[in-house]
Tab-separated table of C-alpha atoms in Angstrom:
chain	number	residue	atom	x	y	z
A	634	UNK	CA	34.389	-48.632	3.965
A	635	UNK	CA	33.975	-45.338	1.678
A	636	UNK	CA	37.066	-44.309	3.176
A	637	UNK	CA	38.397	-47.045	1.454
A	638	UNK	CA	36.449	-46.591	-1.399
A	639	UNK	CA	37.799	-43.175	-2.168
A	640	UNK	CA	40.716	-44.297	-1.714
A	641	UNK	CA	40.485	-46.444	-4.609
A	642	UNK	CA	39.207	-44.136	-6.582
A	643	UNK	CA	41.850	-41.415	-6.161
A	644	UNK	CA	44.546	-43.808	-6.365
A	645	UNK	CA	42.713	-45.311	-9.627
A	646	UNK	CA	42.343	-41.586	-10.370
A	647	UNK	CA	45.628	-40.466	-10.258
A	648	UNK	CA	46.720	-43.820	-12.354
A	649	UNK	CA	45.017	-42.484	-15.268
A	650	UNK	CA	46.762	-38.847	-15.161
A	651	UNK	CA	50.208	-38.426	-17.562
A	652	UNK	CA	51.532	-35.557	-18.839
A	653	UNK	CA	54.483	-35.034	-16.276
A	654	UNK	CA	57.466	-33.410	-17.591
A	655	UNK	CA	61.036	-33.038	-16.100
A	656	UNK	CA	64.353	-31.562	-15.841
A	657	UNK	CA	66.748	-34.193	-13.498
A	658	UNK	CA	63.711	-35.272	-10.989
A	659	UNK	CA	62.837	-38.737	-10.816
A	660	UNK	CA	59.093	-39.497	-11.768
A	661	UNK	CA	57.079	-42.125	-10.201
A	662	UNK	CA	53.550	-44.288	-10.275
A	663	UNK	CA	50.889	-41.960	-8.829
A	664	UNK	CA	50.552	-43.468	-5.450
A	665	UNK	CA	51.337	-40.265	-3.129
A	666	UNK	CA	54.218	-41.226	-0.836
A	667	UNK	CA	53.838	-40.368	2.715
A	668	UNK	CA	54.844	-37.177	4.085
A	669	UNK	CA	56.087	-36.097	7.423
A	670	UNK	CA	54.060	-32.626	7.872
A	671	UNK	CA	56.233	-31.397	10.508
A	672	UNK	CA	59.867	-32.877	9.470
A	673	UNK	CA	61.582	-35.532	11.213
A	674	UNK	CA	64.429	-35.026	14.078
A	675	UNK	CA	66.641	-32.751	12.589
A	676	UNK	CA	64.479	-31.929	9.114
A	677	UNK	CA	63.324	-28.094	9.489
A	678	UNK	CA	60.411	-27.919	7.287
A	679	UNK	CA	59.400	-24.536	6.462
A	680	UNK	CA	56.396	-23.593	4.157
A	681	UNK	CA	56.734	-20.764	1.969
A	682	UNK	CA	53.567	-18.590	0.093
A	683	UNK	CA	53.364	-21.516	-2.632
A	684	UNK	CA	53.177	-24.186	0.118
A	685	UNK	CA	49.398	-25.058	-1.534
A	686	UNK	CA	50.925	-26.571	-4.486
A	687	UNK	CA	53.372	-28.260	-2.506
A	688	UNK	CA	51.858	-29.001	0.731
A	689	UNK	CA	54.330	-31.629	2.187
A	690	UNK	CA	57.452	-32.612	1.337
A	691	UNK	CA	60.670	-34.865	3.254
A	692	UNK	CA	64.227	-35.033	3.266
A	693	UNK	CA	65.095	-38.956	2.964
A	694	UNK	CA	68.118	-41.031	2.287
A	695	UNK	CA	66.267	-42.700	-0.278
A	696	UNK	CA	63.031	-43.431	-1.669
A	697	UNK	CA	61.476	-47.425	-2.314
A	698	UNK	CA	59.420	-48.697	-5.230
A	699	UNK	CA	56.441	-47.664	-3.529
A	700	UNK	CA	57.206	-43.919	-3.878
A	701	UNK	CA	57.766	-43.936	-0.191
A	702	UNK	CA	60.875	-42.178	1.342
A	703	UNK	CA	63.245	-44.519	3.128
A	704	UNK	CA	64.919	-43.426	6.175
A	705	UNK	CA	63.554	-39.705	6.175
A	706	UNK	CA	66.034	-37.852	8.175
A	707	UNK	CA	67.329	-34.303	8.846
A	708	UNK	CA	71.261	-36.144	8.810
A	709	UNK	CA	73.144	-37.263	5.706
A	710	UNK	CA	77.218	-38.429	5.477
A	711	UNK	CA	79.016	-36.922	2.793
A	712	UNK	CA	78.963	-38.741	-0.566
A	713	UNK	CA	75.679	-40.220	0.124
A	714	UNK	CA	72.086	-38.985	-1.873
A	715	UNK	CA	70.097	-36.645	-0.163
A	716	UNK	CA	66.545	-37.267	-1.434
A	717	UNK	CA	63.968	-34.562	-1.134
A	718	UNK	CA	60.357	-36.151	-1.790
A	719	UNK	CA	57.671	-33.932	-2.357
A	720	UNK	CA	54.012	-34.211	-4.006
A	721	UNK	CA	52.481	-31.536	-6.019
A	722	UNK	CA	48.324	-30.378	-5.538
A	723	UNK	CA	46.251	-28.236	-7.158
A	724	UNK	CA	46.980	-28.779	-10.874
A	725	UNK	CA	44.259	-27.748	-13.135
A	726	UNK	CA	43.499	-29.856	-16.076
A	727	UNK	CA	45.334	-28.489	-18.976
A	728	UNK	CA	47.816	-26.190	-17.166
A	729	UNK	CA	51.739	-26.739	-17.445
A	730	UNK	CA	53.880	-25.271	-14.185
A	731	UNK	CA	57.526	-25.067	-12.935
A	732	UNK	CA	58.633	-26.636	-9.851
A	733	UNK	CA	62.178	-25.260	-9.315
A	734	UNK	CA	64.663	-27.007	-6.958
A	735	UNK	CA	67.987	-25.144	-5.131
A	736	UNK	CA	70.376	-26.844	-3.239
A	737	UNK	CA	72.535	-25.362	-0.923
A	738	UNK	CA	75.067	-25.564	1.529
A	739	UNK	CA	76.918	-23.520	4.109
A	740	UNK	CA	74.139	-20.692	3.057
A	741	UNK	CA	75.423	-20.550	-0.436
A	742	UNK	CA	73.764	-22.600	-3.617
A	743	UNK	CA	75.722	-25.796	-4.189
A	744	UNK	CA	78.571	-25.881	-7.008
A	745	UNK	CA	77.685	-29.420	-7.825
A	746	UNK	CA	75.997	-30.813	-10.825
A	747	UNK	CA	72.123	-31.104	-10.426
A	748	UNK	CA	71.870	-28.265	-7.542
A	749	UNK	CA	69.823	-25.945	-9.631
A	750	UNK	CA	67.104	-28.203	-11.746
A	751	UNK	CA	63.526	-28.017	-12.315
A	752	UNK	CA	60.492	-30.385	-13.369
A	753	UNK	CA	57.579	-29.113	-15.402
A	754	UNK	CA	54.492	-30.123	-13.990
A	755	UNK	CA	50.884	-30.793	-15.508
A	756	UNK	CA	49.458	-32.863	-13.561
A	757	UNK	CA	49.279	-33.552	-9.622
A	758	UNK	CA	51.811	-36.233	-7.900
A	759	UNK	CA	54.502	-37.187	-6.268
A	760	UNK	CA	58.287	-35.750	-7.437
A	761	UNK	CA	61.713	-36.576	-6.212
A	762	UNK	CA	65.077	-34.880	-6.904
A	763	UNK	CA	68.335	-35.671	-5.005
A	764	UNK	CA	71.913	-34.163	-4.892
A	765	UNK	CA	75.269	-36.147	-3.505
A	766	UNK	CA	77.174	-33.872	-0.646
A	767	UNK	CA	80.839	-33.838	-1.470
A	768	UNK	CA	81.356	-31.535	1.741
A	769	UNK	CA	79.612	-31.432	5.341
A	770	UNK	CA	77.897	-28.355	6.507
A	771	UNK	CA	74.468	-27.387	6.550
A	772	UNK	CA	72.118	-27.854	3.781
A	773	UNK	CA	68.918	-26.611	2.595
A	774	UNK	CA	66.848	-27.293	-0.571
A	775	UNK	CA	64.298	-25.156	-1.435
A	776	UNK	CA	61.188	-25.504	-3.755
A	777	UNK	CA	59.679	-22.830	-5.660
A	778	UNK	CA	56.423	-22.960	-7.594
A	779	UNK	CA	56.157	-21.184	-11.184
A	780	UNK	CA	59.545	-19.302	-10.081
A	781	UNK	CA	60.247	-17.182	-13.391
A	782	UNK	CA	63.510	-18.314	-15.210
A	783	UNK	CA	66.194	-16.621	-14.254
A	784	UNK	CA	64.850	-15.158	-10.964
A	785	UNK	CA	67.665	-16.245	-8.176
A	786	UNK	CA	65.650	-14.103	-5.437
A	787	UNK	CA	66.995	-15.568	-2.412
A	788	UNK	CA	64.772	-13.498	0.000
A	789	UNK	CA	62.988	-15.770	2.788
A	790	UNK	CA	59.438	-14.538	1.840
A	791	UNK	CA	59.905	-15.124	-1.764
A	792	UNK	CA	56.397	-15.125	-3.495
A	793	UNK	CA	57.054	-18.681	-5.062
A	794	UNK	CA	58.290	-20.208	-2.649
A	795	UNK	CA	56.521	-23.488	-1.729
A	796	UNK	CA	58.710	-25.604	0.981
A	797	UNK	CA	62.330	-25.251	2.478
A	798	UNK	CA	63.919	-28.350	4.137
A	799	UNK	CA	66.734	-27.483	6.389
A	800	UNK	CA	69.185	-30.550	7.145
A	801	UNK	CA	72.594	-31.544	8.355
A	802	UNK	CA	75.700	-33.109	6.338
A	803	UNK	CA	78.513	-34.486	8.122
């Protein structure tokens, strides 16, 4: 029962938080969607030094009213969304941060519109982004946390790095 309880309270908790700002990501009600910590069949997660701020996040083919992915997969046709679904921890009251998004394929950083955005954060929750495939190959989308503008460091230790989701396109 005070499992429940708490529950409650952080979800009534997190209802009363605003202050979410963003660049192309998709906002929703506080209610933390659920992750898959370890990826899916064919979802590589990998956490990165930042991974505290971003402890989980999941590669989906959508995401429902409830903030919850649908389908979360590590396989996506061409021309359909690939949703990456991610919740953010560790926000200290009156602090602003930058979650950064990449999207690549092949190896290389995606040529489409919405590959390179960003959110800026002050407050904890639940964020989603997603980026249409016009070619197969394989794709990865990488988080960073409080990257500095204009850093493209593309090094697989990189400081602010929080998550990298590896996934398939065909």
């Amino acid at each position: 029962m005070a499992l429940v309880g708490a529950a409650v309270l952080l979800v009534a908790g997190l209802a009363a938080c605003s202050g979410i700002q963003h660049s192309g990501a998709r906002l929703f009600t506080p209610t933390p969607p659920p992750m898959v910590a370890r990826g899916t069949p064919g979802m590589a997660v990998t956490p990165g030094p930042e991974a505290a701020f971003v402890p989980g996040a999941v590669t989906a083919t959508g995401v429902d009213r409830n903030e919850a992915p649908v389908n979360p997969t590590g396989d996506f046709a061409v021309g359909i969304p690939v949703f990456i679904i991610c919740r953010v921890q560790g926000v200290r009251p009156g602090e602003v941060h930058r979650l950064t998004v990449r999207w690549y394929i092949n190896g290389q950083l995606a040529r489409w519109p919405g590959s390179y955005t960003y959110a800026t954060v002050a407050q904890d929750g639940p964020l989603s982004f997603s980026l249409t495939y016009e070619t197969a190959g394989q794709g990865i989308v990488k988080l960073y946390w409080d990257e500095p503008v204009g850093d493209s460091n593309e090094q697989p230790n990189d400081r602010y790095l929080a998550q990298a989701i590896a996934f398939t396109v065909r």
